[in-house]
Amino acid sequence: MHHRHYLSVTDFSAEETYTLLALAARLKHKWHKHQRPSKRLKGQTLAAIFEKPSLRTRTTLEVAMTQLGGHTVVLGDSIGLGVREPAMDVAHNLARWVQIIAARTFAHATLEELARYSAVPVINTLSDREHPCQALADMLTLQEHWGELPGHKLAFVGDGNNVAHSLLLLGAMLGLSVAVATPAEYAPDPLVVQRAEACAAQHGSNIVITTDPQIAVAEADAIYTDVWVSMGQEAETATRQSIFAPYQVSQALWARTGNNQTLIMHDLPAHRGEEISAELLDGPHSVIYDQAENRLHVQKALILTLLERT
Ligand code: CP
Ligand code: NVA
């Protein structure tokens, strides 16, 4: 029985995460040099479950397995996870056929149930609590631009959502200072903040939670934002758009960093003119497509690590 899963960025230690990022960087370099698929996962299959839409995650999981010599089977809504049959039975069945499972679910509890009963590793590819694969890709991107993460500051402006949670936790684990600015009623989960603060204290960095975007971005080396309306929250669109309007990442906010090298980050999909101005998203400091590319490389590294094929 294999019981190693990746449901949260905290499932790996800082050391294991740095090892994974180094492997991802090597795999990326190798792919760029040779563009040749390997045979490392020949005959192996990944099942990718999606309760919600996806461009990047779906494509990068399929391409990752192709490049590693394996195969992906994509399972959409029609499997009726927890409706047609319990997540427990889905896990028991899949583990008889495939070597690894990735799942994008609404409730984090669904992922936990899958993992509890799965005899093969389960990867979280976004739940209401975290988006750990995204945060891994983001850290690889920052390493590429800065060399080292410790000593730098990341500011997240917008909704204290799944993406904010994974960035807070992973940033703190890897020695980044992280500041998050959200409207008061959309702050990140206090338990996540507590855990991030404890990690940051160990690594000599600090965590700031504020309602003021200008405080968050002061001296930031990167500004990150995400959609104001996450998948599943569509009914709240009008309310959220008005509450979040003062949190748009604009050229004026970028200028408040006092640093003319500050990077612009977004996990995508983005809404130009809402959470971020088109000028910044498409401007010279934007690294959004590096982040998207790096989803592929970190997921290859994660799959190999969980299958103990590194
Ligand atoms: N960033 C991200 O996870 O994109 P998708 O929703 O398109 O997979
Ligand atoms: N917070 C967003 C991320 C999309 C990749 C959502 O959950 O919809």
XYZ file of C-alpha atoms and ligand atoms in Angstrom:
326
model
C 0.000 0.000 0.000
C 1.280 3.411 -0.967
C 0.112 6.204 1.286
C 2.036 9.278 0.223
C -0.306 11.973 -1.081
C 0.057 15.654 -1.999
C -3.123 17.380 -0.826
C -1.396 20.385 0.746
C 1.968 22.059 0.239
C 2.612 21.087 3.865
C 2.614 17.383 2.925
C 6.286 17.803 1.922
C 8.955 19.285 4.181
C 10.891 22.353 3.033
C 13.814 20.084 2.181
C 11.655 17.696 0.137
C 10.097 20.652 -1.656
C 13.505 22.102 -2.568
C 14.521 18.662 -3.883
C 11.335 18.527 -5.955
C 11.932 22.022 -7.371
C 15.501 21.079 -8.300
C 14.210 17.976 -10.099
C 11.605 20.098 -11.911
C 14.339 22.500 -13.043
C 16.429 19.576 -14.372
C 13.440 18.070 -16.195
C 12.659 21.466 -17.720
C 16.226 21.956 -18.902
C 16.308 18.458 -20.382
C 13.000 18.912 -22.170
C 14.081 22.248 -23.668
C 17.344 20.685 -24.844
C 16.125 17.411 -26.362
C 12.290 17.516 -26.553
C 12.408 13.736 -26.238
C 9.897 11.803 -24.133
C 11.390 9.366 -21.617
C 10.268 5.802 -20.872
C 10.330 6.271 -17.102
C 6.603 5.711 -16.653
C 6.027 3.345 -19.555
C 2.745 1.507 -19.088
C 1.730 3.691 -16.105
C -1.547 5.613 -15.989
C -2.668 8.732 -14.143
C -6.408 9.275 -13.567
C -7.272 12.985 -13.570
C -10.639 13.803 -11.996
C -12.245 17.192 -12.680
C -15.330 18.494 -10.865
C -14.580 21.958 -12.313
C -13.291 23.405 -15.613
C -9.568 23.610 -16.427
C -7.180 24.552 -19.221
C -3.723 24.499 -17.620
C -4.155 21.649 -15.166
C -5.803 19.290 -17.602
C -3.288 19.952 -20.372
C -0.183 19.847 -18.195
C -1.212 16.590 -16.494
C -1.762 14.920 -19.865
C 1.445 16.333 -21.359
C 3.421 15.422 -18.218
C 2.432 11.761 -18.515
C 3.089 11.761 -22.274
C 6.585 13.175 -21.760
C 7.275 10.588 -19.038
C 6.195 7.730 -21.311
C 2.895 7.078 -19.509
C -0.745 7.888 -20.119
C -3.541 9.971 -18.569
C -7.234 9.172 -18.387
C -9.377 12.257 -17.811
C -12.551 11.807 -15.800
C -15.058 14.653 -15.781
C -18.278 15.345 -13.935
C -19.978 12.290 -15.361
C -18.282 9.985 -12.827
C -20.473 11.693 -10.193
C -17.872 11.728 -7.437
C -19.831 11.385 -4.185
C -23.135 11.372 -6.100
C -23.140 8.396 -8.469
C -20.958 6.626 -5.937
C -18.997 7.591 -2.818
C -15.460 8.971 -3.194
C -14.352 5.899 -1.212
C -15.536 3.544 -3.976
C -14.058 5.747 -6.705
C -10.706 5.528 -4.904
C -10.887 1.740 -4.397
C -11.748 1.212 -8.076
C -9.197 3.586 -9.579
C -6.383 2.178 -7.448
C -6.982 -1.256 -9.067
C -6.248 0.206 -12.530
C -4.060 3.290 -12.308
C -0.810 4.126 -10.525
C -1.649 7.691 -9.457
C -4.716 9.949 -9.127
C -5.053 13.737 -9.491
C -8.293 15.409 -8.481
C -9.826 18.886 -8.734
C -12.776 19.008 -6.372
C -15.095 21.556 -4.830
C -14.770 20.341 -1.224
C -11.324 19.606 0.179
C -13.050 16.850 2.212
C -13.732 14.961 -1.040
C -9.986 14.881 -1.748
C -9.283 13.727 1.794
C -11.793 10.903 1.380
C -10.221 9.871 -1.938
C -6.782 9.881 -0.323
C -7.934 7.988 2.752
C -9.133 5.027 0.687
C -6.695 5.178 -2.212
C -3.890 2.637 -2.360
C -2.117 4.915 -4.867
C -0.930 8.529 -4.396
C -3.497 11.320 -4.731
C -2.546 14.834 -5.897
C -4.685 17.915 -5.163
C -5.093 19.868 -8.405
C -7.279 22.509 -6.678
C -9.888 22.340 -3.956
C -11.696 25.030 -1.992
C -8.763 25.014 0.471
C -5.554 24.851 -1.574
C -3.941 24.827 -5.025
C -0.578 23.219 -4.192
C 0.613 22.405 -7.751
C 0.121 26.045 -8.676
C 2.196 27.228 -5.705
C 5.010 24.806 -6.670
C 5.045 26.228 -10.210
C 5.071 29.749 -8.767
C 8.075 29.012 -6.521
C 9.986 27.501 -9.452
C 9.214 30.647 -11.462
C 10.488 32.895 -8.671
C 13.646 30.810 -8.268
C 14.310 31.221 -11.992
C 14.009 34.992 -11.703
C 15.689 35.556 -8.358
C 17.980 32.590 -7.830
C 17.144 32.244 -4.128
C 13.757 32.665 -2.471
C 14.786 33.647 1.102
C 15.165 37.377 1.579
C 12.467 38.220 -0.980
C 8.906 39.413 -0.438
C 5.736 38.259 -2.230
C 2.522 40.310 -1.959
C -0.852 38.726 -2.737
C -3.732 41.150 -3.358
C -7.370 40.074 -3.768
C -9.359 37.166 -2.337
C -7.957 35.107 0.564
C -8.719 31.948 -1.400
C -7.200 28.545 -2.241
C -4.326 30.109 -4.210
C -3.583 32.604 -1.405
C -3.542 29.740 1.128
C -1.007 27.637 -0.780
C 1.213 30.667 -1.420
C 1.142 31.679 2.253
C 2.068 28.192 3.424
C 4.633 27.343 0.764
C 6.178 30.827 0.719
C 6.628 30.728 4.504
C 8.091 27.194 4.349
C 10.657 28.233 1.756
C 11.730 31.424 3.539
C 9.820 34.081 1.592
C 8.073 36.940 3.363
C 4.426 36.955 2.314
C 1.947 39.841 2.668
C -1.730 39.341 1.842
C -4.241 42.173 1.339
C -7.944 41.303 1.141
C -11.253 42.928 2.078
C -11.892 42.171 5.777
C -14.577 39.550 5.129
C -12.437 37.726 2.527
C -9.302 37.227 4.626
C -7.433 33.913 4.410
C -8.401 31.134 6.842
C -6.959 32.020 10.292
C -5.666 28.442 10.734
C -3.688 28.729 7.496
C -2.330 32.105 8.620
C -1.302 30.678 12.012
C 0.528 27.817 10.362
C 2.246 30.146 7.893
C 3.315 32.421 10.754
C 4.813 29.498 12.648
C 6.771 28.439 9.543
C 7.913 31.974 8.808
C 9.186 32.375 12.382
C 11.382 29.299 11.865
C 12.783 30.667 8.617
C 13.342 34.292 9.621
C 10.727 35.667 7.221
C 7.441 37.328 8.090
C 3.742 37.197 7.286
C 1.541 40.281 7.040
C -2.250 40.091 6.744
C -3.913 43.421 6.006
C -6.903 45.021 4.304
C -4.653 47.658 2.710
C -3.113 46.736 -0.675
C -0.586 49.568 -0.379
C 0.777 48.170 2.883
C 0.992 44.677 1.363
C 2.927 45.737 -1.724
C 5.452 48.012 0.024
C 8.928 46.757 -0.992
C 7.443 43.635 -2.580
C 9.581 41.801 -5.135
C 6.479 40.225 -6.703
C 2.770 41.065 -6.714
C 0.356 38.172 -7.223
C -3.365 38.257 -7.814
C -6.119 35.780 -8.686
C -9.746 35.969 -9.811
C -12.237 37.627 -7.473
C -14.836 34.951 -8.217
C -13.527 31.415 -7.895
C -15.142 28.454 -9.634
C -18.376 27.643 -7.817
C -18.907 31.215 -6.535
C -20.558 32.549 -9.693
C -23.760 33.528 -7.832
C -21.697 36.052 -5.801
C -20.225 37.758 -8.877
C -21.952 41.169 -8.557
C -21.255 41.519 -4.802
C -17.644 40.427 -5.169
C -16.959 42.726 -8.109
C -18.026 45.754 -6.089
C -16.263 44.754 -2.843
C -13.007 43.861 -4.611
C -12.859 46.906 -6.917
C -10.359 48.774 -4.662
C -8.081 45.708 -4.812
C -7.298 45.859 -8.509
C -3.591 45.364 -9.185
C -2.879 48.457 -11.289
C 0.158 50.345 -12.514
C -0.341 52.808 -9.618
C -0.268 49.977 -7.056
C 2.794 48.438 -8.730
C 4.563 51.809 -8.417
C 3.961 51.705 -4.627
C 6.435 48.848 -4.294
C 9.255 51.361 -4.712
C 11.000 48.666 -6.777
C 11.076 48.897 -10.557
C 11.852 45.172 -10.923
C 8.756 43.886 -9.096
C 7.328 40.864 -10.905
C 3.639 40.462 -11.750
C 2.087 37.046 -11.169
C -1.313 35.441 -11.809
C -2.262 31.759 -11.826
C -4.777 32.315 -14.686
C -7.437 32.445 -16.006
C -7.278 36.254 -15.636
C -9.847 38.982 -16.167
C -8.115 42.044 -17.565
C -9.665 45.209 -16.146
C -10.981 43.392 -13.044
C -8.406 41.960 -10.620
C -5.540 43.242 -12.778
C -5.005 45.879 -15.458
C -4.211 44.644 -18.966
C -1.168 46.898 -19.007
C 0.424 45.036 -16.077
C -0.716 41.541 -17.011
C 0.705 41.939 -20.523
C 3.600 44.191 -19.497
C 7.355 43.571 -19.249
C 7.325 42.450 -15.581
C 4.652 39.808 -16.047
C 5.788 36.190 -15.607
C 2.343 34.630 -16.029
C 3.257 32.336 -18.915
C 6.394 31.122 -17.099
C 4.109 30.176 -14.209
C 1.808 28.336 -16.612
C 4.699 26.520 -18.311
C 6.157 25.523 -14.958
C 2.968 23.690 -13.989
C 4.160 21.028 -16.432
C 7.652 20.690 -15.006
C 6.695 20.669 -11.316
C 3.925 18.140 -11.932
C 6.367 15.838 -13.746
C 8.671 16.116 -10.736
C 5.785 15.559 -8.305
C 4.477 12.480 -10.140
C 7.986 10.948 -10.250
C 8.552 11.751 -6.576
C 5.252 10.259 -5.415
C 5.868 7.143 -7.530
C 9.438 6.953 -6.161
C 10.874 7.033 -9.689
C 13.268 9.971 -9.227
N -4.151 27.913 -12.946
C -4.929 26.849 -13.189
O -5.052 25.937 -12.369
O -5.550 26.860 -14.400
P -6.744 25.908 -14.862
O -7.926 26.214 -13.981
O -7.005 26.267 -16.306
O -6.322 24.481 -14.715
N -9.126 30.650 -7.182
C -9.416 30.141 -8.506
C -8.216 29.510 -9.103
C -8.386 29.041 -10.525
C -7.176 28.305 -11.072
C -10.581 29.152 -8.418
O -10.629 28.381 -7.468
O -11.427 29.167 -9.315
